[in-house]
Amino acid sequence: MTDALADAVPGPSPEDTVAAQVRRRREALGLSNGALAARAGISKAMLSKIEHRRTSCSLSTLARLADALAVPVSALLDEAPERHAGGLVLYVLEGALVYGHGDARHTLRAGDVLALDGEGEHGPYELLEAPVRFRSVVSPDR
């Protein structure tokens, strides 16, 4: 009898996933390496090491990066782009951004609300005014 875990195809390492997500999200927001590093309160060299898979970052550094990118920490650990069944409501608390949903782009400022289905890939696309803070509520598919 074989062990199912031993036969499983290994996925990317957590470092690979974090590196890819941080770089993808940084570039989508149009941020330079230095700009994201400054927002997150880490050195440019450390960010470069994270994006090039030369180091593992601490949970506190991961949380700082997620905050600087305006995403939950889980978004940096997930291999797949954000998508889910059901709906999503996004409320912008501070700042301004362009939020992408599939091929659509929505410019949002403090006080704006966006409701959309979660089926297509979605997430912050471009940062217009920093800092950006928003709340999102995901409703299950019914």
PDB file of C-alpha atoms in Angstrom:
ATOM      1  CA  MET A   1       0.000   0.000   0.000  1.00  0.00           C
ATOM      2  CA  THR A   2       1.409   3.396  -0.934  1.00  0.00           C
ATOM      3  CA  ASP A   3       1.151   6.567   1.035  1.00  0.00           C
ATOM      4  CA  ALA A   4      -1.152   9.026  -0.801  1.00  0.00           C
ATOM      5  CA  LEU A   5       0.899  11.963   0.444  1.00  0.00           C
ATOM      6  CA  ALA A   6       4.117  10.463  -0.886  1.00  0.00           C
ATOM      7  CA  ASP A   7       2.486   9.962  -4.301  1.00  0.00           C
ATOM      8  CA  ALA A   8       1.113  13.510  -4.467  1.00  0.00           C
ATOM      9  CA  VAL A   9       2.714  15.896  -6.924  1.00  0.00           C
ATOM     10  CA  PRO A  10       4.410  18.612  -4.906  1.00  0.00           C
ATOM     11  CA  GLY A  11       3.226  22.139  -5.514  1.00  0.00           C
ATOM     12  CA  PRO A  12       5.302  25.280  -5.427  1.00  0.00           C
ATOM     13  CA  SER A  13       7.033  26.092  -2.162  1.00  0.00           C
ATOM     14  CA  PRO A  14       5.589  28.843   0.035  1.00  0.00           C
ATOM     15  CA  GLU A  15       8.586  31.000  -0.949  1.00  0.00           C
ATOM     16  CA  ASP A  16       7.779  30.504  -4.644  1.00  0.00           C
ATOM     17  CA  THR A  17       4.137  31.434  -4.097  1.00  0.00           C
ATOM     18  CA  VAL A  18       4.912  34.517  -1.986  1.00  0.00           C
ATOM     19  CA  ALA A  19       7.555  35.666  -4.482  1.00  0.00           C
ATOM     20  CA  ALA A  20       5.199  35.334  -7.451  1.00  0.00           C
ATOM     21  CA  GLN A  21       2.236  36.981  -5.687  1.00  0.00           C
ATOM     22  CA  VAL A  22       4.241  39.910  -4.294  1.00  0.00           C
ATOM     23  CA  ARG A  23       5.817  40.643  -7.675  1.00  0.00           C
ATOM     24  CA  ARG A  24       2.523  40.231  -9.592  1.00  0.00           C
ATOM     25  CA  ARG A  25       0.620  42.484  -7.227  1.00  0.00           C
ATOM     26  CA  ARG A  26       3.420  45.083  -7.013  1.00  0.00           C
ATOM     27  CA  GLU A  27       3.598  45.324 -10.801  1.00  0.00           C
ATOM     28  CA  ALA A  28      -0.210  45.448 -11.114  1.00  0.00           C
ATOM     29  CA  LEU A  29      -0.222  48.467  -8.806  1.00  0.00           C
ATOM     30  CA  GLY A  30       2.579  50.081 -10.805  1.00  0.00           C
ATOM     31  CA  LEU A  31       4.888  50.205  -7.806  1.00  0.00           C
ATOM     32  CA  SER A  32       8.663  50.047  -8.073  1.00  0.00           C
ATOM     33  CA  ASN A  33      10.625  47.707  -5.823  1.00  0.00           C
ATOM     34  CA  GLY A  34      11.740  50.703  -3.764  1.00  0.00           C
ATOM     35  CA  ALA A  35       8.241  52.145  -3.438  1.00  0.00           C
ATOM     36  CA  LEU A  36       6.763  48.884  -2.136  1.00  0.00           C
ATOM     37  CA  ALA A  37       9.711  48.356   0.214  1.00  0.00           C
ATOM     38  CA  ALA A  38       9.216  51.852   1.663  1.00  0.00           C
ATOM     39  CA  ARG A  39       5.464  51.267   2.132  1.00  0.00           C
ATOM     40  CA  ALA A  40       6.100  47.958   3.862  1.00  0.00           C
ATOM     41  CA  GLY A  41       8.892  49.347   6.026  1.00  0.00           C
ATOM     42  CA  ILE A  42      11.475  46.871   4.775  1.00  0.00           C
ATOM     43  CA  SER A  43      14.676  47.359   2.839  1.00  0.00           C
ATOM     44  CA  LYS A  44      14.731  47.304  -0.927  1.00  0.00           C
ATOM     45  CA  ALA A  45      17.337  44.514  -0.707  1.00  0.00           C
ATOM     46  CA  MET A  46      15.011  42.397   1.460  1.00  0.00           C
ATOM     47  CA  LEU A  47      12.125  42.847  -0.972  1.00  0.00           C
ATOM     48  CA  SER A  48      14.396  41.864  -3.843  1.00  0.00           C
ATOM     49  CA  LYS A  49      15.452  38.708  -1.984  1.00  0.00           C
ATOM     50  CA  ILE A  50      11.796  37.818  -1.333  1.00  0.00           C
ATOM     51  CA  GLU A  51      10.768  38.376  -4.970  1.00  0.00           C
ATOM     52  CA  HIS A  52      13.751  36.368  -6.255  1.00  0.00           C
ATOM     53  CA  ARG A  53      13.141  33.464  -3.837  1.00  0.00           C
ATOM     54  CA  ARG A  54      16.475  33.932  -2.058  1.00  0.00           C
ATOM     55  CA  THR A  55      14.958  34.144   1.412  1.00  0.00           C
ATOM     56  CA  SER A  56      11.895  33.264   3.421  1.00  0.00           C
ATOM     57  CA  CYS A  57      10.220  36.197   5.075  1.00  0.00           C
ATOM     58  CA  SER A  58       8.881  36.270   8.610  1.00  0.00           C
ATOM     59  CA  LEU A  59       5.153  36.391   9.270  1.00  0.00           C
ATOM     60  CA  SER A  60       5.475  40.006  10.375  1.00  0.00           C
ATOM     61  CA  THR A  61       7.206  40.916   7.088  1.00  0.00           C
ATOM     62  CA  LEU A  62       4.531  39.018   5.162  1.00  0.00           C
ATOM     63  CA  ALA A  63       1.841  40.978   7.039  1.00  0.00           C
ATOM     64  CA  ARG A  64       3.597  44.276   6.260  1.00  0.00           C
ATOM     65  CA  LEU A  65       3.797  43.381   2.565  1.00  0.00           C
ATOM     66  CA  ALA A  66       0.127  42.401   2.491  1.00  0.00           C
ATOM     67  CA  ASP A  67      -0.835  45.670   4.167  1.00  0.00           C
ATOM     68  CA  ALA A  68       1.306  47.666   1.719  1.00  0.00           C
ATOM     69  CA  LEU A  69      -0.363  45.849  -1.195  1.00  0.00           C
ATOM     70  CA  ALA A  70      -3.864  46.266   0.331  1.00  0.00           C
ATOM     71  CA  VAL A  71      -4.573  42.537   0.341  1.00  0.00           C
ATOM     72  CA  PRO A  72      -5.047  39.962   3.088  1.00  0.00           C
ATOM     73  CA  VAL A  73      -2.002  37.871   4.014  1.00  0.00           C
ATOM     74  CA  SER A  74      -3.786  34.828   2.586  1.00  0.00           C
ATOM     75  CA  ALA A  75      -3.693  36.424  -0.884  1.00  0.00           C
ATOM     76  CA  LEU A  76       0.125  36.257  -0.819  1.00  0.00           C
ATOM     77  CA  LEU A  77       0.057  32.565   0.110  1.00  0.00           C
ATOM     78  CA  ASP A  78      -2.498  31.511  -2.515  1.00  0.00           C
ATOM     79  CA  GLU A  79      -1.182  30.178  -5.828  1.00  0.00           C
ATOM     80  CA  ALA A  80      -4.323  31.036  -7.770  1.00  0.00           C
ATOM     81  CA  PRO A  81      -5.537  34.513  -8.644  1.00  0.00           C
ATOM     82  CA  GLU A  82      -8.412  35.763  -6.517  1.00  0.00           C
ATOM     83  CA  ARG A  83     -11.694  34.287  -7.679  1.00  0.00           C
ATOM     84  CA  HIS A  84     -14.545  32.610  -5.879  1.00  0.00           C
ATOM     85  CA  ALA A  85     -18.181  31.694  -6.248  1.00  0.00           C
ATOM     86  CA  GLY A  86     -20.684  34.192  -4.947  1.00  0.00           C
ATOM     87  CA  GLY A  87     -20.504  37.932  -4.732  1.00  0.00           C
ATOM     88  CA  LEU A  88     -18.106  40.535  -3.424  1.00  0.00           C
ATOM     89  CA  VAL A  89     -18.791  43.987  -2.011  1.00  0.00           C
ATOM     90  CA  LEU A  90     -15.821  46.318  -1.661  1.00  0.00           C
ATOM     91  CA  TYR A  91     -15.970  49.515   0.411  1.00  0.00           C
ATOM     92  CA  VAL A  92     -13.063  51.968   0.136  1.00  0.00           C
ATOM     93  CA  LEU A  93     -12.184  53.521   3.491  1.00  0.00           C
ATOM     94  CA  GLU A  94      -9.199  55.631   2.453  1.00  0.00           C
ATOM     95  CA  GLY A  95      -7.199  56.506  -0.650  1.00  0.00           C
ATOM     96  CA  ALA A  96      -7.991  55.738  -4.266  1.00  0.00           C
ATOM     97  CA  LEU A  97      -7.314  52.783  -6.539  1.00  0.00           C
ATOM     98  CA  VAL A  98      -8.299  51.098  -9.747  1.00  0.00           C
ATOM     99  CA  TYR A  99      -9.840  47.705  -8.999  1.00  0.00           C
ATOM    100  CA  GLY A 100      -9.773  45.101 -11.745  1.00  0.00           C
ATOM    101  CA  HIS A 101     -12.455  42.495 -12.359  1.00  0.00           C
ATOM    102  CA  GLY A 102     -11.808  40.397 -15.431  1.00  0.00           C
ATOM    103  CA  ASP A 103     -11.173  42.892 -18.231  1.00  0.00           C
ATOM    104  CA  ALA A 104     -13.066  45.710 -16.447  1.00  0.00           C
ATOM    105  CA  ARG A 105     -11.356  48.452 -14.414  1.00  0.00           C
ATOM    106  CA  HIS A 106     -13.179  50.465 -11.727  1.00  0.00           C
ATOM    107  CA  THR A 107     -11.780  53.692 -10.253  1.00  0.00           C
ATOM    108  CA  LEU A 108     -12.669  53.834  -6.566  1.00  0.00           C
ATOM    109  CA  ARG A 109     -12.135  56.576  -3.986  1.00  0.00           C
ATOM    110  CA  ALA A 110     -12.851  56.810  -0.257  1.00  0.00           C
ATOM    111  CA  GLY A 111     -16.578  56.224   0.316  1.00  0.00           C
ATOM    112  CA  ASP A 112     -17.124  54.308  -2.943  1.00  0.00           C
ATOM    113  CA  VAL A 113     -18.719  50.868  -2.970  1.00  0.00           C
ATOM    114  CA  LEU A 114     -18.277  48.226  -5.665  1.00  0.00           C
ATOM    115  CA  ALA A 115     -20.413  45.080  -5.886  1.00  0.00           C
ATOM    116  CA  LEU A 116     -19.413  42.313  -8.282  1.00  0.00           C
ATOM    117  CA  ASP A 117     -19.505  38.572  -8.755  1.00  0.00           C
ATOM    118  CA  GLY A 118     -16.444  36.667  -7.647  1.00  0.00           C
ATOM    119  CA  GLU A 119     -16.222  34.426 -10.693  1.00  0.00           C
ATOM    120  CA  GLY A 120     -13.585  36.335 -12.647  1.00  0.00           C
ATOM    121  CA  GLU A 121     -10.078  37.186 -11.523  1.00  0.00           C
ATOM    122  CA  HIS A 122     -10.170  40.347  -9.443  1.00  0.00           C
ATOM    123  CA  GLY A 123      -8.042  42.519  -7.212  1.00  0.00           C
ATOM    124  CA  PRO A 124      -6.295  45.885  -6.897  1.00  0.00           C
ATOM    125  CA  TYR A 125      -4.987  46.931 -10.291  1.00  0.00           C
ATOM    126  CA  GLU A 126      -3.457  50.368  -9.827  1.00  0.00           C
ATOM    127  CA  LEU A 127      -2.827  52.558  -6.800  1.00  0.00           C
ATOM    128  CA  LEU A 128      -3.945  56.166  -7.341  1.00  0.00           C
ATOM    129  CA  GLU A 129      -3.717  57.716  -3.874  1.00  0.00           C
ATOM    130  CA  ALA A 130      -1.906  56.165  -0.919  1.00  0.00           C
ATOM    131  CA  PRO A 131      -2.509  54.816   1.561  1.00  0.00           C
ATOM    132  CA  VAL A 132      -5.399  52.649   0.421  1.00  0.00           C
ATOM    133  CA  ARG A 133      -7.591  50.821   2.889  1.00  0.00           C
ATOM    134  CA  PHE A 134     -10.731  48.934   2.001  1.00  0.00           C
ATOM    135  CA  ARG A 135     -13.062  46.330   3.429  1.00  0.00           C
ATOM    136  CA  SER A 136     -14.475  43.490   1.423  1.00  0.00           C
ATOM    137  CA  VAL A 137     -17.336  41.135   2.139  1.00  0.00           C
ATOM    138  CA  VAL A 138     -17.656  37.885   0.250  1.00  0.00           C
ATOM    139  CA  SER A 139     -21.086  36.270   0.040  1.00  0.00           C
ATOM    140  CA  PRO A 140     -21.441  32.585  -0.734  1.00  0.00           C
ATOM    141  CA  ASP A 141     -22.941  31.406  -3.993  1.00  0.00           C
ATOM    142  CA  ARG A 142     -26.580  30.526  -3.518  1.00  0.00           C
TER     143      ARG A 142
END
